[in-house]
Short mmCIF file of C-alpha atoms in Angstrom, two decimals:
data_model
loop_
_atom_site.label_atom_id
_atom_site.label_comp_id
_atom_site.label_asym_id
_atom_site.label_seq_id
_atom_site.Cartn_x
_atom_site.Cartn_y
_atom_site.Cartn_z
CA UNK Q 1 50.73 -4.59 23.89
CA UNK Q 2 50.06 -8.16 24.42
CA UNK Q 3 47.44 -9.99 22.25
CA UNK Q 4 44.43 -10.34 24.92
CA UNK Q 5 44.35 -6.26 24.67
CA UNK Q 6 45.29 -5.92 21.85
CA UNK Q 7 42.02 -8.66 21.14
CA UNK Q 8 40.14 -6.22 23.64
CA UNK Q 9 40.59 -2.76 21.97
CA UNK Q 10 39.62 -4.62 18.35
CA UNK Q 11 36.74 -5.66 20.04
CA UNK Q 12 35.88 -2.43 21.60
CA UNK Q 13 36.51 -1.01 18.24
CA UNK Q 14 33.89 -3.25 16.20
CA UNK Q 15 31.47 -2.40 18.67
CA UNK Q 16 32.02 0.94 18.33
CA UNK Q 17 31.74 1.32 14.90
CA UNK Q 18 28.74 -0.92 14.78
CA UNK Q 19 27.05 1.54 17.38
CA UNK Q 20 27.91 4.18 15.23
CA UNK Q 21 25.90 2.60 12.32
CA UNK Q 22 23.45 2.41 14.37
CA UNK Q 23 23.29 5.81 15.33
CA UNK Q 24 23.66 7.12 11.93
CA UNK Q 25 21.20 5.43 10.48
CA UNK Q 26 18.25 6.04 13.65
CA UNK Q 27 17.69 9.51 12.20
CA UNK Q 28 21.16 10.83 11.81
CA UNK Q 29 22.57 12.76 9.09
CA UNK Q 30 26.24 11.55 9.11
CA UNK Q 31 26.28 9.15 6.30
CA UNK Q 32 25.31 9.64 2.28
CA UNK Q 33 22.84 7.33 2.46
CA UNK Q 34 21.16 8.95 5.64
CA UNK Q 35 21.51 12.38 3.73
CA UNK Q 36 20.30 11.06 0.33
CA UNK Q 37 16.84 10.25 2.45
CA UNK Q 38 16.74 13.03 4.47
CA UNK Q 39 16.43 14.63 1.33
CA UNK Q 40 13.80 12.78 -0.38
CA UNK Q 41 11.97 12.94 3.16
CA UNK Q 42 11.84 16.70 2.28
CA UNK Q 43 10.87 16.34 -0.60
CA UNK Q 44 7.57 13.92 0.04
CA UNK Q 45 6.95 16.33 3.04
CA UNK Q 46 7.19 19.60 0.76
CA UNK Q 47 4.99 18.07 -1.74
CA UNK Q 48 2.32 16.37 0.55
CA UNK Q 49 -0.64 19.09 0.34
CA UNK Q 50 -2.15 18.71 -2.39
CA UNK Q 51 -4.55 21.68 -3.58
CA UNK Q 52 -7.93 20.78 -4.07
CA UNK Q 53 -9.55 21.70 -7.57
CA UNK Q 54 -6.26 21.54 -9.17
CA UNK Q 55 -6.73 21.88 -13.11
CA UNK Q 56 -3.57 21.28 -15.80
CA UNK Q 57 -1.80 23.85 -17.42
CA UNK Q 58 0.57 24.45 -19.94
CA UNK Q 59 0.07 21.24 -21.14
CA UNK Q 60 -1.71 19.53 -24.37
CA UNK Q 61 -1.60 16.12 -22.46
CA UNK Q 62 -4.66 14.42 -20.39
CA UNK Q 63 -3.97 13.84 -17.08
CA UNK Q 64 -4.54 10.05 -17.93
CA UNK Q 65 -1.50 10.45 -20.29
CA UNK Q 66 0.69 12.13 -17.71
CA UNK Q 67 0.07 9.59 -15.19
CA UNK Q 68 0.75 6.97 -18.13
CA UNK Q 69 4.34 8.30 -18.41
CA UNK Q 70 4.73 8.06 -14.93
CA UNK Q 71 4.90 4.33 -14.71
CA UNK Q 72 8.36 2.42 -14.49
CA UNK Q 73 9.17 -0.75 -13.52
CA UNK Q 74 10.16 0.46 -9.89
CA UNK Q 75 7.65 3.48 -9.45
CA UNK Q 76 3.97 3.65 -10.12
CA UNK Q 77 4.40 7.64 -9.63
CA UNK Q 78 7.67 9.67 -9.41
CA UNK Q 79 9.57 11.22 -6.60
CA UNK Q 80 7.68 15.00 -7.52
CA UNK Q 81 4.64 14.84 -8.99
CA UNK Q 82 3.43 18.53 -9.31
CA UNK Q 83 0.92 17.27 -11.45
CA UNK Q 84 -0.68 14.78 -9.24
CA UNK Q 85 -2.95 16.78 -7.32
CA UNK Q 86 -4.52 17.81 -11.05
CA UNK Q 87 -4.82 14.73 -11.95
CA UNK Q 88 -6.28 13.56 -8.81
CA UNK Q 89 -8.91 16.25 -9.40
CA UNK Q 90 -10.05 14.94 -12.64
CA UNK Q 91 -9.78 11.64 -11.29
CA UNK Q 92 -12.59 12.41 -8.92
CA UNK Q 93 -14.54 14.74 -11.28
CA UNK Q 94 -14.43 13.11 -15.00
CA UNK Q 95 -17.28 12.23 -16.65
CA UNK Q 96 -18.14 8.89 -16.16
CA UNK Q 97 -18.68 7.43 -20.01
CA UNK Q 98 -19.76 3.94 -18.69
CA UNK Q 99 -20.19 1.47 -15.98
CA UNK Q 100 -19.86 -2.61 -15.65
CA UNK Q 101 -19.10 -4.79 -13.07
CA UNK Q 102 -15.97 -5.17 -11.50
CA UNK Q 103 -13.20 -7.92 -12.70
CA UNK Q 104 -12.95 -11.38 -10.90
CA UNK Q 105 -12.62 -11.26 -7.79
CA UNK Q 106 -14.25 -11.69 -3.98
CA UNK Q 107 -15.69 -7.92 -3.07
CA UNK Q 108 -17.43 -6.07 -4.69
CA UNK Q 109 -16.49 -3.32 -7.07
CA UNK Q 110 -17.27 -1.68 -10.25
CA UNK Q 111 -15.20 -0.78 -13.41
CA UNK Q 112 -15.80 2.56 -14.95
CA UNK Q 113 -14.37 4.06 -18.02
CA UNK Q 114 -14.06 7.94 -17.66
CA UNK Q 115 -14.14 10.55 -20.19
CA UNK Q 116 -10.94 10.09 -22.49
CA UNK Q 117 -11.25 6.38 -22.40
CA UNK Q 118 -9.56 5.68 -18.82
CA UNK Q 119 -10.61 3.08 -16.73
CA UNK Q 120 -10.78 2.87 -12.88
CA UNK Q 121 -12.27 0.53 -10.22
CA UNK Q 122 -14.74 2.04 -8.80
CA UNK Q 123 -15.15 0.53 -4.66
CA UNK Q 124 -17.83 1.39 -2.51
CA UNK Q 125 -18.66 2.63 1.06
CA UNK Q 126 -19.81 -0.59 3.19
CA UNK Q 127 -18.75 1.37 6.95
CA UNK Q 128 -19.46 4.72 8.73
CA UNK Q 129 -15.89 5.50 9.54
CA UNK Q 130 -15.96 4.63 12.99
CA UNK Q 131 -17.61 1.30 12.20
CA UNK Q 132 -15.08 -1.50 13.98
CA UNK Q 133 -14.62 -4.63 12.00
CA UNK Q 134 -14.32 -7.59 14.57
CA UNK Q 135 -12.83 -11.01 14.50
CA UNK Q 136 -9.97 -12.33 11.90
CA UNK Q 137 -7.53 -9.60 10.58
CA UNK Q 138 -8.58 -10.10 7.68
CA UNK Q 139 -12.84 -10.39 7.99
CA UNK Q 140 -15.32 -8.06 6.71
CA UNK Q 141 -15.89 -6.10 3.25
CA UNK Q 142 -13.70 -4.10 1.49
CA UNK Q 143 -12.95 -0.61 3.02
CA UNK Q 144 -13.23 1.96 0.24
CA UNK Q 145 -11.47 4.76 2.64
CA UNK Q 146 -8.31 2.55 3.12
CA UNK Q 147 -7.79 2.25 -0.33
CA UNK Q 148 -7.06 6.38 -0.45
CA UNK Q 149 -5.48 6.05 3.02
CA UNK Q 150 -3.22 3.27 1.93
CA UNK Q 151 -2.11 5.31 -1.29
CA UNK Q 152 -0.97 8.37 0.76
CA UNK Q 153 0.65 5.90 2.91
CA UNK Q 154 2.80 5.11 0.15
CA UNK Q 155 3.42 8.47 -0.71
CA UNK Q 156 4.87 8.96 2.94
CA UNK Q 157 6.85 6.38 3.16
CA UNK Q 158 8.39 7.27 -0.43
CA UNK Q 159 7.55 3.56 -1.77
CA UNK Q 160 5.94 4.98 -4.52
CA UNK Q 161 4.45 1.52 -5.73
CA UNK Q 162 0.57 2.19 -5.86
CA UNK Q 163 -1.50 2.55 -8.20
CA UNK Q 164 -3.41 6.62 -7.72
CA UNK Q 165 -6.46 6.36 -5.50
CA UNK Q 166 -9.00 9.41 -4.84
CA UNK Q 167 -12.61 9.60 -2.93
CA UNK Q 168 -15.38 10.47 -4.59
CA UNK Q 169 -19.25 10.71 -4.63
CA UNK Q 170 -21.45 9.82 -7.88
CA UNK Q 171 -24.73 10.10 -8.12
CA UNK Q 172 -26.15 7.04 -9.37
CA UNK Q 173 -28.85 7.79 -10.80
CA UNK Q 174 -27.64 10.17 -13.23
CA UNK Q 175 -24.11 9.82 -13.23
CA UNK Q 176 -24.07 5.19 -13.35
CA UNK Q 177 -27.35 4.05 -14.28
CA UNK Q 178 -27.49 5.82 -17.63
CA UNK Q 179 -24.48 4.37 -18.71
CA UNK Q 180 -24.51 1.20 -17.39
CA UNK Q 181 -24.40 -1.86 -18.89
CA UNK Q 182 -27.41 -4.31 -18.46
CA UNK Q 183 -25.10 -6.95 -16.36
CA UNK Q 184 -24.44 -4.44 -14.04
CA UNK Q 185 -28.24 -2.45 -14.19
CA UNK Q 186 -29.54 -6.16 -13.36
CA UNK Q 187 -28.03 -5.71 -9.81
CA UNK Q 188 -29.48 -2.56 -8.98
CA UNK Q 189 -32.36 -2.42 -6.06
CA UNK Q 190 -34.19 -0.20 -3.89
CA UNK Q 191 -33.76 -0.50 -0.27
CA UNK Q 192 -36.71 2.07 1.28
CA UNK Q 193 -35.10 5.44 -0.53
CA UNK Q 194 -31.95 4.30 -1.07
CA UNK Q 195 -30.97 2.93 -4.66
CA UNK Q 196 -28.34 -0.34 -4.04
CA UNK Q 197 -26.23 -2.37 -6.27
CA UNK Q 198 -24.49 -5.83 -5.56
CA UNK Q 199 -22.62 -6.50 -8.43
CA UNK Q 200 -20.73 -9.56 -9.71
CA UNK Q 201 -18.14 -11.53 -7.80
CA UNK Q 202 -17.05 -14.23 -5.46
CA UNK Q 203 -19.33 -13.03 -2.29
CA UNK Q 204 -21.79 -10.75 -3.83
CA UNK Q 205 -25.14 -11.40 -2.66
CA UNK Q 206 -28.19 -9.80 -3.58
CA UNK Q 207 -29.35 -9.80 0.44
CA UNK Q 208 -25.70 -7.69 1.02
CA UNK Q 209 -25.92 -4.87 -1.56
CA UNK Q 210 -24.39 -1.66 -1.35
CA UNK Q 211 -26.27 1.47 -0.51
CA UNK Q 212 -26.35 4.82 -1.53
CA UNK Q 213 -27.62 7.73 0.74
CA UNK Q 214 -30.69 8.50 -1.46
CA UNK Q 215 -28.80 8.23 -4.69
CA UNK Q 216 -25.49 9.53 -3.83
CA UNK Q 217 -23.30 6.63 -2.96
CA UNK Q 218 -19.52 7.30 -1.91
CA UNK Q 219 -16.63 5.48 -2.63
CA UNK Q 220 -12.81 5.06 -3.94
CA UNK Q 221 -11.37 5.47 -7.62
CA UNK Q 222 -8.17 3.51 -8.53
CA UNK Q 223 -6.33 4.36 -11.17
CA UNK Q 224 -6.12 1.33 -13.87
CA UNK Q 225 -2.43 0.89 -14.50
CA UNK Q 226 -1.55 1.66 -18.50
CA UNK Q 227 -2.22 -1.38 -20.74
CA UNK Q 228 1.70 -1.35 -21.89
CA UNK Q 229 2.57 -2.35 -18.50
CA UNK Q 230 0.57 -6.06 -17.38
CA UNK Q 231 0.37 -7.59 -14.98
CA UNK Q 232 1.61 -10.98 -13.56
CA UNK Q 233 0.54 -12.57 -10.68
CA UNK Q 234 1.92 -14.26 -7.90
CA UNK Q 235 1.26 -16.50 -4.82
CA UNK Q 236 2.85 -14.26 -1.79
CA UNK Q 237 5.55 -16.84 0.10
CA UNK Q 238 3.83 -15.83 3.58
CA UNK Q 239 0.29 -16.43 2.38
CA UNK Q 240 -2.27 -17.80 5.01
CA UNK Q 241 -4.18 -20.61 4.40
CA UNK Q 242 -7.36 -19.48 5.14
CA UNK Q 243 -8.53 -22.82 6.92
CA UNK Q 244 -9.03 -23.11 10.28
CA UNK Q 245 -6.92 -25.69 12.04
CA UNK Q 246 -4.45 -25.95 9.15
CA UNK Q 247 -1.45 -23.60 8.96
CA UNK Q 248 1.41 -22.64 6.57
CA UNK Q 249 4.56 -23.27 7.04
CA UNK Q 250 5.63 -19.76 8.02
CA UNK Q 251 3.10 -19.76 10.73
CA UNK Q 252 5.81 -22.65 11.90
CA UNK Q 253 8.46 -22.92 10.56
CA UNK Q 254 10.72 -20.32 11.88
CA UNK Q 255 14.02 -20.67 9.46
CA UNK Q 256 11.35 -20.38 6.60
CA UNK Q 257 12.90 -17.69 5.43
CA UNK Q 258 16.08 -19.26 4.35
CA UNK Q 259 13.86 -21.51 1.98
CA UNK Q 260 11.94 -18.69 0.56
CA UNK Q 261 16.06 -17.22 -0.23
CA UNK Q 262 16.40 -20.47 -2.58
CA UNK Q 263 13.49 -19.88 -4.63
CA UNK Q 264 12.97 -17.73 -7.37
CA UNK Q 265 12.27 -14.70 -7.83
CA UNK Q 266 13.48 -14.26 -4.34
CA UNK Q 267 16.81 -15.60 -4.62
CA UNK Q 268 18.34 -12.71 -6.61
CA UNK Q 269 17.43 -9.18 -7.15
CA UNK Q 270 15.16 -6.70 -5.12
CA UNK Q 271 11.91 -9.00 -4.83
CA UNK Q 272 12.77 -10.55 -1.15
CA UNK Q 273 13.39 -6.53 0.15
CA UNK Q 274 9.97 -5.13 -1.55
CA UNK Q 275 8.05 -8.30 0.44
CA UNK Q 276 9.57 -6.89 3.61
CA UNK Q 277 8.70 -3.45 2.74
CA UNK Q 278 5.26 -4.66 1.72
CA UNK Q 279 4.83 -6.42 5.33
CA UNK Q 280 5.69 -2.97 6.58
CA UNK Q 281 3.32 -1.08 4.97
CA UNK Q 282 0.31 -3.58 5.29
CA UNK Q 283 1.19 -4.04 9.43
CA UNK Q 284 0.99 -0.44 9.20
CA UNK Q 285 -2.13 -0.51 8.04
CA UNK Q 286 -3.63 -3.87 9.49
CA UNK Q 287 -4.00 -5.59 6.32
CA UNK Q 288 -3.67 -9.29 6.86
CA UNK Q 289 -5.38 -10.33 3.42
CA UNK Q 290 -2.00 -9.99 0.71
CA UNK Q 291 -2.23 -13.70 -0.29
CA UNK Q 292 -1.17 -12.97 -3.78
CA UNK Q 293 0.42 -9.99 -5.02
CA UNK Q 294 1.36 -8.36 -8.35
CA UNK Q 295 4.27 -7.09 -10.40
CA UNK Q 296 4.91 -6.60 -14.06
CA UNK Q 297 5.12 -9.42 -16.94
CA UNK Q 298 8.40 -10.58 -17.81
CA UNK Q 299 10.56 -8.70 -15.53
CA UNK Q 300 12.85 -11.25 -14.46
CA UNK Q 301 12.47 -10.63 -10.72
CA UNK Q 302 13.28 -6.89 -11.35
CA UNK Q 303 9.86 -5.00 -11.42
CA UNK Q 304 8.51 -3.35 -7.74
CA UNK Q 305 5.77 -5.52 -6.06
CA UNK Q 306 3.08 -3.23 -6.79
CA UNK Q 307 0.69 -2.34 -3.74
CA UNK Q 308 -2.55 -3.20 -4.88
CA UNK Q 309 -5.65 -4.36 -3.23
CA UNK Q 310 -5.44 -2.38 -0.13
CA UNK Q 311 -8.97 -2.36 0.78
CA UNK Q 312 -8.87 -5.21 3.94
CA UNK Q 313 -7.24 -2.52 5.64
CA UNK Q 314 -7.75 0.11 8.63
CA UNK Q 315 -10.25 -2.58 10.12
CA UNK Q 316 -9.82 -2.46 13.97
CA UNK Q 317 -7.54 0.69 15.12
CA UNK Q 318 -7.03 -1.92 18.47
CA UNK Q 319 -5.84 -5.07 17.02
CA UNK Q 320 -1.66 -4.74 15.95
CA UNK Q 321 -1.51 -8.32 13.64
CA UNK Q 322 2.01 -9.38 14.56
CA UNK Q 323 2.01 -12.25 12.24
CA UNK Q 324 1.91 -9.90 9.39
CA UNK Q 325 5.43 -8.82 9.66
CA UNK Q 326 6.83 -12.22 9.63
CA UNK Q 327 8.54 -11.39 6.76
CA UNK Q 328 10.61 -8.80 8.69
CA UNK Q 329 11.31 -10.86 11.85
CA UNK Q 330 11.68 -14.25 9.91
CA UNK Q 331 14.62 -12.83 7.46
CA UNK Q 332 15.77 -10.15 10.10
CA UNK Q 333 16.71 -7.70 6.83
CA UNK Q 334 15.61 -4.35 5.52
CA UNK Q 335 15.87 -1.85 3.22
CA UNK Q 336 18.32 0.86 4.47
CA UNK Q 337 16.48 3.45 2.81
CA UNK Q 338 13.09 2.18 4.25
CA UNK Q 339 14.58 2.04 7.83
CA UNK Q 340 15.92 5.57 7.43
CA UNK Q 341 12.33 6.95 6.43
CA UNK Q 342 10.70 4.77 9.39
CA UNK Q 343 12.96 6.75 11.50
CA UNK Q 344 11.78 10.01 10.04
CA UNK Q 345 8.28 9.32 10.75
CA UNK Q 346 8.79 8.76 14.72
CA UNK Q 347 7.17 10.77 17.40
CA UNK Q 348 3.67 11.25 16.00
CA UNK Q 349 5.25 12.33 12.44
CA UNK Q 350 3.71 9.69 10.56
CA UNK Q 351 -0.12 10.39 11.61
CA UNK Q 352 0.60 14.10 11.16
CA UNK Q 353 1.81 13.42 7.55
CA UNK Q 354 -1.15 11.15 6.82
CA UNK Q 355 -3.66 13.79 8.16
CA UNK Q 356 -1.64 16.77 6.04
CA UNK Q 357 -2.35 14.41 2.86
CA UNK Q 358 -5.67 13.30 3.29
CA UNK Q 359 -6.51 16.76 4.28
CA UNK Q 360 -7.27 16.93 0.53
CA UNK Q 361 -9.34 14.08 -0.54
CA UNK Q 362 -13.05 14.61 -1.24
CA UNK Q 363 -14.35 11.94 1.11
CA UNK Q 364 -12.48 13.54 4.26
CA UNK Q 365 -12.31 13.21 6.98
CA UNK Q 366 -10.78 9.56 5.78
CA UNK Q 367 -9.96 8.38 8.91
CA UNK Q 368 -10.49 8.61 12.37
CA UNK Q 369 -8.66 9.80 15.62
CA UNK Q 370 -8.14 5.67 16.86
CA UNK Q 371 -6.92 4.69 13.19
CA UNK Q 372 -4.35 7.84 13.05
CA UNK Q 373 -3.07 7.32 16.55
CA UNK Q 374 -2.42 3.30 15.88
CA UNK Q 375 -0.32 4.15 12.45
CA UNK Q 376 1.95 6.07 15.08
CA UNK Q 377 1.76 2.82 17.86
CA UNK Q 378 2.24 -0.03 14.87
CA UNK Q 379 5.45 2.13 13.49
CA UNK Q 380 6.98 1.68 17.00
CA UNK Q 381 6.57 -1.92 16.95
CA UNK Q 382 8.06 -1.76 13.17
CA UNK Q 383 11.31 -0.24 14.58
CA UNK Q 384 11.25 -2.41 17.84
CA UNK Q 385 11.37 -5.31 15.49
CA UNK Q 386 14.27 -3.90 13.23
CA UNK Q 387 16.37 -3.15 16.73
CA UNK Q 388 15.99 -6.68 17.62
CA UNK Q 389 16.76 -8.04 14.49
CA UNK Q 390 20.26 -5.80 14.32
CA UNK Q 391 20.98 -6.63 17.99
CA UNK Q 392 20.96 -10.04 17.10
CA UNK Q 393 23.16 -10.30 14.18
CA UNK Q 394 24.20 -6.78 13.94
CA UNK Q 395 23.20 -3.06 11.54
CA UNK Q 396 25.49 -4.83 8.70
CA UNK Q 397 23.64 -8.00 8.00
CA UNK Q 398 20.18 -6.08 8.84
CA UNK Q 399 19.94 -3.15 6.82
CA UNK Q 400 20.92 -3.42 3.33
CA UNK Q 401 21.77 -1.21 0.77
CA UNK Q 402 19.37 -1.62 -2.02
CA UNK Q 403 18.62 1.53 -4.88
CA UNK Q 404 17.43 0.06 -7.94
CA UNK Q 405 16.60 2.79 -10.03
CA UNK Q 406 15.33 0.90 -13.63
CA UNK Q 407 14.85 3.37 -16.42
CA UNK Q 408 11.68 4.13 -17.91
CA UNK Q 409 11.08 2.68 -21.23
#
C-alpha cells in the first residue's frame, strides 16, 4: 500500500475512533466510565422522592449529627442519603430556640439556631412565584425558592456540593419574635396587618422590609455547614465587575483561560473542572451573581467548590445569560462524568427530575411552568457548547477524566 493510503486509512481511523468517543459518551453505555454514571444516574433517580414527614429510626443520632458525618472534602451529602428526607423534615419543623440577624452580607437573611443547637440561615419570600425580575442577570432580591430549587439541582446532576436547603413557613409572632434577639426585634414593623422585618446588611432598608402574610412569613432554611469544616473564601477568576462601562478581562480577553491555568489553585488539581461545573449549574439556573465562591480551609486546591449562595437565581425564565458559561467555552474542557449526566438529563428529563424532587418541599409548588421548561432549553445550549468545544479540538482534549474521591476524616 503506498504511504498517501496508507496516510488515508490512519486518518479515517482517528476519526473513527474519535466519533466513537463521541458516541459513547452522548448517552451510550459502551465504556466504564459511561456505565459507572449510568449507574449513579439510577441511583439519584431511585432516590429522588423524598417522603414528606419522614421521622428517624433506629438511630440514637440527631439528624443534625447525621448530616454532620456527611460532610467530606468533595461531598456536602453522599451518593444515598436514605436519611435525608428525615432530616429535611426536621429541618423544616424544629423548634426554633432563637433568632438574630443574618451574617455580613448584601440581602437580607436571618440566622436561627434550632432545637439541638443547629444553626441555619433563615431567607425570606420577596416574589409571588411568577413575579419576573427584569434588567441585569443578576438584579433584584434574593429568591428564597431558588435556594431549594438550586439544592435539588445539585442532587440531579449528582454534584453533591450544597449545603441542605428546605421551605418552610414560621409564624413570627410566636415562633421568631419570642426568641429574638433585640438587634433583630429592632427591625420588626407593621405594614397594615402584616408584621415585617428588614434586618441587618449591605442593602437593608427599613422602606424595603420583608412581609409576612398576617404573621406567617415563608421562606428557605440552609443548612449551616459543621464548624470542623470552615470555610475559606475566594475571588471567582470570571467575576464581573459590577461597574458599568468597565469590564473584566474575561469579558475580553478570549485566551483568558490559559492565564487562569497558571495561577493557583487552578493550575493543579480539580479546582479549574468544579468552576466549569459551577458555570454549568448556575447557567442552568440563571445565576449571574458567583463573584466569590467558597471551599474548605487549608485544602491545598483539593476541597469541592461548595455551591453556596444560590439565591440570585431562577430570575427571568426568558433571559439564557451566555456570558455565564464562559468558563466552559473559554477553556473548552469538562468533566467526563458531568457531560455523561448532562446527557442523561436530555429530552425534558431534567425538568421532570426537578418537578419529582421538589414535589416534596413544603413551599411547593417551587417553581413555575416557564422556569421548568427553560432548565430543559439552557441544558441544550450546555451541550451545544460542549459539541463545539470537542469539534474544535476534539472528545480527548474536551472531556476529561476527573474522580477525586477524598476520604472522610
Amino acid at each position: 500500500m503506498k504511504l498517501k493510503q496508507r496516510m488515508v486509512v490512519l486518518c479515517a481511523v482517528l476519526l473513527l475512533l474519535g466519533l466513537a468517543k463521541i458516541f459513547l459518551l452522548d448517552g451510550g453505555e459502551g465504556t466504564a466510565a459511561s456505565r459507572r454514571d449510568l449507574r449513579a444516574f439510577r441511583k439519584m433517580e431511585a432516590g429522588l422522592s423524598l417522603s414528606r414527614g419522614a421521622r428517624l429510626t433506629n438511630t440514637l443520632q440527631s439528624p443534625w449529627e447525621i448530616a454532620s458525618q456527611w460532610v467530606g472534602p468533595r461531598e456536602v451529602y453522599p451518593e444515598e442519603t436514605p436519611e435525608l428526607a428525615a432530616v429535611l423534615t426536621s429541618l423544616s419543623s424544629a423548634r426554633i430556640e432563637r433568632a438574630d440577624v443574618g451574617y455580613k452580607g448584601t440581602q437580607l437573611k436571618a440566622l436561627l439556631v434550632l432545637d439541638g443547637g443547629q444553626k441555619v440561615v433563615f431567607k425570606p419570600k420577596r416574589y409571588n412565584r411568577d413575579y419576573v425580575v427584569e434588567g441585569e442577570p443578576y438584579a433584584g432580591y434574593d429568591r428564597h425558592n431558588a435556594e431549594v430549587a438550586a439544592f435539588h439541582l445539585d442532587r440531579i446532576l449528582g454534584f453533591r456540593r450544597a449545603p441542605l436547603v428546605v421551605g418552610r413557613y414560621v409564624n413570627l409572632r410566636t415562633e421568631i419574635k419570642p426568641v429574638a434577639t433585640d438587634q433583630l426585634l429592632s427591625t420588626f414593623l407593621m405594614q397594615g396587618n402584616n408584621t415585617c422585618f428588614y434586618g441587618k446588611c449591605y442593602y437593608c432598608r427599613e422602606s424595603e422590609p420583608a412581609c409576612a402574610e398576617g404573621e406567617i412569613m415563608e421562606g428557605s432554611l440552609t443548612l449551616w455547614l459543621p464548624d470542623v469544616w470552615p470555610l475559606q473564601k475566594h475571588r471567582h477568576p470570571w467575576g464581573r465587575t459590577y461597574r458599568e462601562g468597565k469590564l473584566a478581562r474575561w469579558e475580553y480577553d478570549e485566551s483568558y483561560c490559559e492565564a487562569v491555568k497558571k495561577m493557583p489553585p487552578y493550575d493543579a488539581g480539580p479546582r479549574l473542572l468544579d468552576v466549569i461545573d459551577t458555570a454549568i449549574f448556575d447557567y442552568l439556573i440563571g445565576n449571574a451573581d458567583r463573584h466569590h465562591y467558597e471551599s474548605f480551609q487549608d485544602d491545598g486546591g483539593a476541597s469541592m467548590l461548595i455551591l453556596l449562595d444560590n439565591a440570585k437565581s431562577f430570575g427571568n425564565p426568558a433571559l439564557d445569560e451566555r456570558s455565564i458559561l464562559a468558563p466552559l467555552y473559554q477553556c473548552c474542557m469538562v468533566r467526563v462524568s458531568t457531560w455523561n449526566r448532562l446527557n442523561l438529563l436530555r429530552s425534558g428529563a431534567l425538568s421532570s427530575a426537578m418537578r419529582q424532587a421538589l414535589a416534596f418541599d413544603p413551599i411547593q409548588p417551587v417553581l413555575t411552568e416557564p422556569h421548568l421548561a427553560a432548565l430543559d432549553r439552557r441544558l441544550s445550549g450546555v451541550i451545544a457548547t460542549i459539541k463545539q468545544c470537542m469539534e474544535a479540538q476534539g472528545p480527548d482534549n474536551t472531556l476529561i477524566e476527573d474522580r477525586m474521591n477524598l476520604p472522610h476524616p
